[in-house]
Tab-separated table of C-alpha atoms in Angstrom:
chain	number	residue	atom	x	y	z
A	1	GLY	CA	149.727	90.670	102.066
A	2	TRP	CA	147.670	93.761	102.545
A	3	HIS	CA	147.796	95.851	105.696
A	4	PRO	CA	144.966	94.859	108.103
A	5	ALA	CA	143.464	98.373	108.011
A	6	THR	CA	143.229	98.136	104.204
A	7	VAL	CA	141.516	94.749	104.409
A	8	ARG	CA	139.060	96.087	107.025
A	9	SER	CA	138.236	99.070	104.801
A	10	ALA	CA	137.751	96.874	101.746
A	11	LEU	CA	135.458	94.517	103.650
A	12	MET	CA	133.359	97.396	105.005
A	13	TRP	CA	133.093	98.897	101.525
A	14	GLY	CA	132.168	95.475	100.124
A	15	LEU	CA	129.311	95.089	102.591
A	16	GLY	CA	127.957	98.510	101.609
A	17	ALA	CA	128.302	97.626	97.925
A	18	ALA	CA	126.511	94.308	98.494
A	19	ALA	CA	123.525	96.194	99.889
A	20	TYR	CA	123.496	98.396	96.790
A	21	LEU	CA	123.829	95.429	94.401
A	22	THR	CA	120.955	93.592	96.069
A	23	ARG	CA	118.855	96.756	95.755
A	24	ARG	CA	118.544	97.125	99.496
A	25	LEU	CA	118.846	100.413	101.249
A	26	PRO	CA	122.167	100.188	103.063
A	27	ASP	CA	121.771	100.459	106.819
A	28	ALA	CA	125.242	101.547	107.802
A	29	LEU	CA	125.081	100.473	111.445
A	30	SER	CA	123.774	97.016	110.494
A	31	ALA	CA	126.494	96.690	107.855
A	32	LEU	CA	129.075	97.671	110.460
A	33	GLY	CA	127.682	95.031	112.823
A	34	ALA	CA	127.900	92.424	110.040
A	35	PHE	CA	131.460	93.507	109.314
A	36	VAL	CA	132.447	93.118	112.980
A	37	ALA	CA	130.863	89.644	113.142
A	38	VAL	CA	132.549	88.454	109.925
A	39	TRP	CA	135.905	89.984	110.800
A	40	LEU	CA	136.002	88.528	114.314
A	41	ALA	CA	134.911	85.119	112.991
A	42	ILE	CA	137.982	85.199	110.733
A	43	ASN	CA	140.355	86.924	113.199
A	44	PRO	CA	139.006	86.431	116.745
A	45	LEU	CA	142.139	87.799	118.439
A	46	ASP	CA	141.578	91.180	116.779
A	47	VAL	CA	139.099	91.893	119.563
A	48	TYR	CA	142.273	92.897	121.480
A	49	ASP	CA	143.774	94.933	118.614
A	50	THR	CA	143.818	98.704	119.133
A	51	GLY	CA	143.539	99.399	115.387
A	52	PHE	CA	140.464	97.203	115.086
A	53	GLY	CA	138.872	98.862	118.110
A	54	LEU	CA	139.553	102.323	116.739
A	55	THR	CA	138.163	101.351	113.326
A	56	VAL	CA	134.907	100.108	114.825
A	57	ILE	CA	134.466	102.910	117.386
A	58	VAL	CA	135.256	105.769	114.994
A	59	THR	CA	133.221	104.345	112.108
A	60	SER	CA	130.268	103.701	114.427
A	61	ALA	CA	130.400	107.244	115.774
A	62	ILE	CA	130.607	108.839	112.335
A	63	VAL	CA	127.769	106.696	110.990
A	64	ALA	CA	125.590	107.223	114.064
A	65	VAL	CA	126.055	110.983	114.136
A	66	ARG	CA	126.562	111.952	110.512
A	67	VAL	CA	124.768	109.368	108.413
A	68	GLN	CA	121.894	108.104	110.558
A	69	GLY	CA	121.925	110.510	113.444
A	70	PRO	CA	120.553	113.797	114.645
A	71	LEU	CA	123.251	116.075	113.258
A	72	ARG	CA	124.260	116.942	109.727
A	73	LEU	CA	127.948	117.763	109.847
A	74	GLY	CA	130.533	118.908	107.376
A	75	ASP	CA	134.203	117.955	107.340
A	76	LEU	CA	134.969	119.860	110.550
A	77	GLY	CA	132.098	118.223	112.433
A	78	THR	CA	133.071	114.790	111.175
A	79	GLY	CA	136.657	115.412	112.276
A	80	ILE	CA	135.465	116.383	115.741
A	81	VAL	CA	133.244	113.289	115.991
A	82	ALA	CA	136.119	111.022	114.882
A	83	TRP	CA	138.461	112.655	117.389
A	84	LEU	CA	135.979	112.403	120.269
A	85	ALA	CA	135.322	108.759	119.448
A	86	SER	CA	138.985	107.784	119.226
A	87	GLU	CA	140.418	109.918	122.008
A	88	PRO	CA	139.485	107.782	125.070
A	89	ILE	CA	141.061	104.661	123.521
A	90	ALA	CA	144.079	106.624	122.305
A	91	MET	CA	144.587	108.267	125.710
A	92	MET	CA	144.357	104.917	127.477
A	93	GLN	CA	146.472	102.966	124.981
A	94	PHE	CA	149.129	105.561	124.145
A	95	GLY	CA	149.053	107.731	127.275
A	96	ARG	CA	148.423	111.053	125.560
A	97	ALA	CA	145.663	113.318	124.318
A	98	THR	CA	145.902	114.878	120.877
A	99	PRO	CA	144.034	118.199	120.815
A	100	LEU	CA	145.543	119.147	117.446
A	101	ALA	CA	144.137	116.041	115.768
A	102	VAL	CA	140.949	117.851	114.707
A	103	PRO	CA	142.627	120.615	112.667
A	104	ALA	CA	145.083	118.078	111.228
A	105	ASN	CA	142.285	115.702	110.197
A	106	VAL	CA	140.230	118.497	108.653
A	107	ALA	CA	143.256	119.701	106.667
A	108	LEU	CA	144.038	116.155	105.520
A	109	GLY	CA	140.369	115.454	104.742
A	110	LEU	CA	140.057	118.459	102.475
A	111	ALA	CA	143.404	117.767	100.809
A	112	SER	CA	142.590	114.080	100.291
A	113	GLU	CA	139.604	115.019	98.146
A	114	VAL	CA	141.934	116.965	95.844
A	115	VAL	CA	144.383	114.049	95.705
A	116	LEU	CA	141.615	111.578	94.848
A	117	VAL	CA	140.513	113.693	91.895
A	118	LEU	CA	144.108	114.247	90.757
A	119	SER	CA	144.876	110.517	91.062
A	120	ALA	CA	141.895	109.669	88.894
A	121	LEU	CA	142.948	112.229	86.289
A	122	VAL	CA	146.594	111.050	86.279
A	123	SER	CA	145.413	107.618	85.152
A	124	LEU	CA	144.119	109.196	81.929
A	125	PRO	CA	146.810	109.757	79.261
A	126	PRO	CA	146.210	113.469	78.639
A	127	PHE	CA	146.561	114.276	82.354
A	128	GLY	CA	149.792	112.421	83.148
A	129	PHE	CA	151.511	115.749	83.781
A	130	LEU	CA	149.491	116.014	87.032
A	131	ALA	CA	151.528	113.202	88.624
A	132	GLY	CA	154.014	115.705	90.048
A	133	ILE	CA	151.245	117.770	91.633
A	134	THR	CA	149.682	114.628	93.099
A	135	GLY	CA	153.042	113.589	94.559
A	136	ALA	CA	153.506	117.052	96.061
A	137	CYS	CA	150.078	116.787	97.701
A	138	VAL	CA	150.979	113.418	99.222
A	139	ASP	CA	154.240	114.918	100.488
A	140	GLY	CA	152.114	117.649	102.044
A	141	PHE	CA	150.125	114.961	103.891
A	142	TYR	CA	153.324	113.719	105.492
A	143	ALA	CA	154.351	117.259	106.401
A	144	ILE	CA	151.008	117.872	108.126
A	145	ALA	CA	151.251	114.552	109.964
A	146	ARG	CA	154.803	115.334	111.134
A	147	THR	CA	153.850	118.858	112.205
A	148	PHE	CA	150.822	117.845	114.238
A	149	GLY	CA	151.841	114.372	115.340
A	150	HIS	CA	155.350	114.283	116.706
A	151	PRO	CA	156.383	117.419	118.583
A	152	ALA	CA	155.912	117.471	122.349
A	153	TRP	CA	153.589	120.476	122.052
A	154	ALA	CA	151.174	118.480	119.870
A	155	TYR	CA	149.948	116.201	122.675
A	156	TRP	CA	149.306	116.144	126.411
A	157	PRO	CA	150.285	113.236	128.686
A	158	THR	CA	147.303	111.353	130.180
A	159	PRO	CA	148.695	108.897	132.751
A	160	TRP	CA	145.382	109.092	134.657
A	161	MET	CA	143.308	107.480	131.877
A	162	ASN	CA	142.104	103.968	132.695
A	163	PRO	CA	139.560	101.519	131.201
A	164	THR	CA	136.806	102.529	133.639
A	165	LEU	CA	137.134	106.217	132.806
A	166	ALA	CA	137.315	105.461	129.065
A	167	ALA	CA	134.144	103.343	129.282
A	168	SER	CA	132.439	106.112	131.282
A	169	LEU	CA	133.294	108.638	128.558
A	170	TYR	CA	131.792	106.356	125.908
A	171	VAL	CA	128.611	105.892	127.959
A	172	ALA	CA	128.326	109.688	128.373
A	173	MET	CA	128.760	110.173	124.586
A	174	LEU	CA	126.142	107.496	123.890
A	175	LEU	CA	123.661	109.134	126.279
A	176	LEU	CA	124.275	112.524	124.648
A	177	TRP	CA	123.675	111.019	121.203
A	178	LEU	CA	120.469	109.298	122.376
A	179	GLY	CA	119.218	112.595	123.818
A	180	LEU	CA	119.917	114.415	120.554
A	181	GLU	CA	118.253	111.636	118.573
A	182	GLN	CA	115.109	111.777	120.749
A	183	THR	CA	114.930	115.540	120.296
A	184	ARG	CA	115.245	115.137	116.527
A	185	LEU	CA	112.497	112.491	116.433
A	186	ARG	CA	110.150	114.653	118.534
A	187	ARG	CA	110.684	117.594	116.197
A	188	ARG	CA	109.929	115.412	113.201
A	189	GLU	CA	106.619	114.277	114.755
A	190	THR	CA	105.406	117.872	115.192
């Protein structure tokens, strides 16, 4: 079968598409809430799965800040938001912080856009020659991941991280977001 992360992505995309097909304005946070409810109804033990937790936390943060929130961010800002959202869980679960994740994610994000376009073109007969370039780009993804992900210099040990501290960090981020959102709403009123 499919990898659970792929199924989660497909289900989230499907909920967004359903909003479009029913001519409703998609509310990303509501769709994410519906996804979580449906997914946990099907797989209740995934509430303990780190991958599921990271999917929900990171997607929520990106949607709250970038799509529906007070800030309009580019790829770098989105990478920082994703990193900040995932880092407390990653530090607690894996015992290390990954400060180089932001530049790696930005590099991969920009490169993935090129690969998506190339992959679409390769499927058309006149552009089959681009398959080699697409493969080289994917190989580049792995090289970036190996460079930033495995060496000892790419992460810092965090044996001090615990669930209480992780929850406190999330509460602090939520309060910061709420403050920014209130400021944005006040500015809009004036």
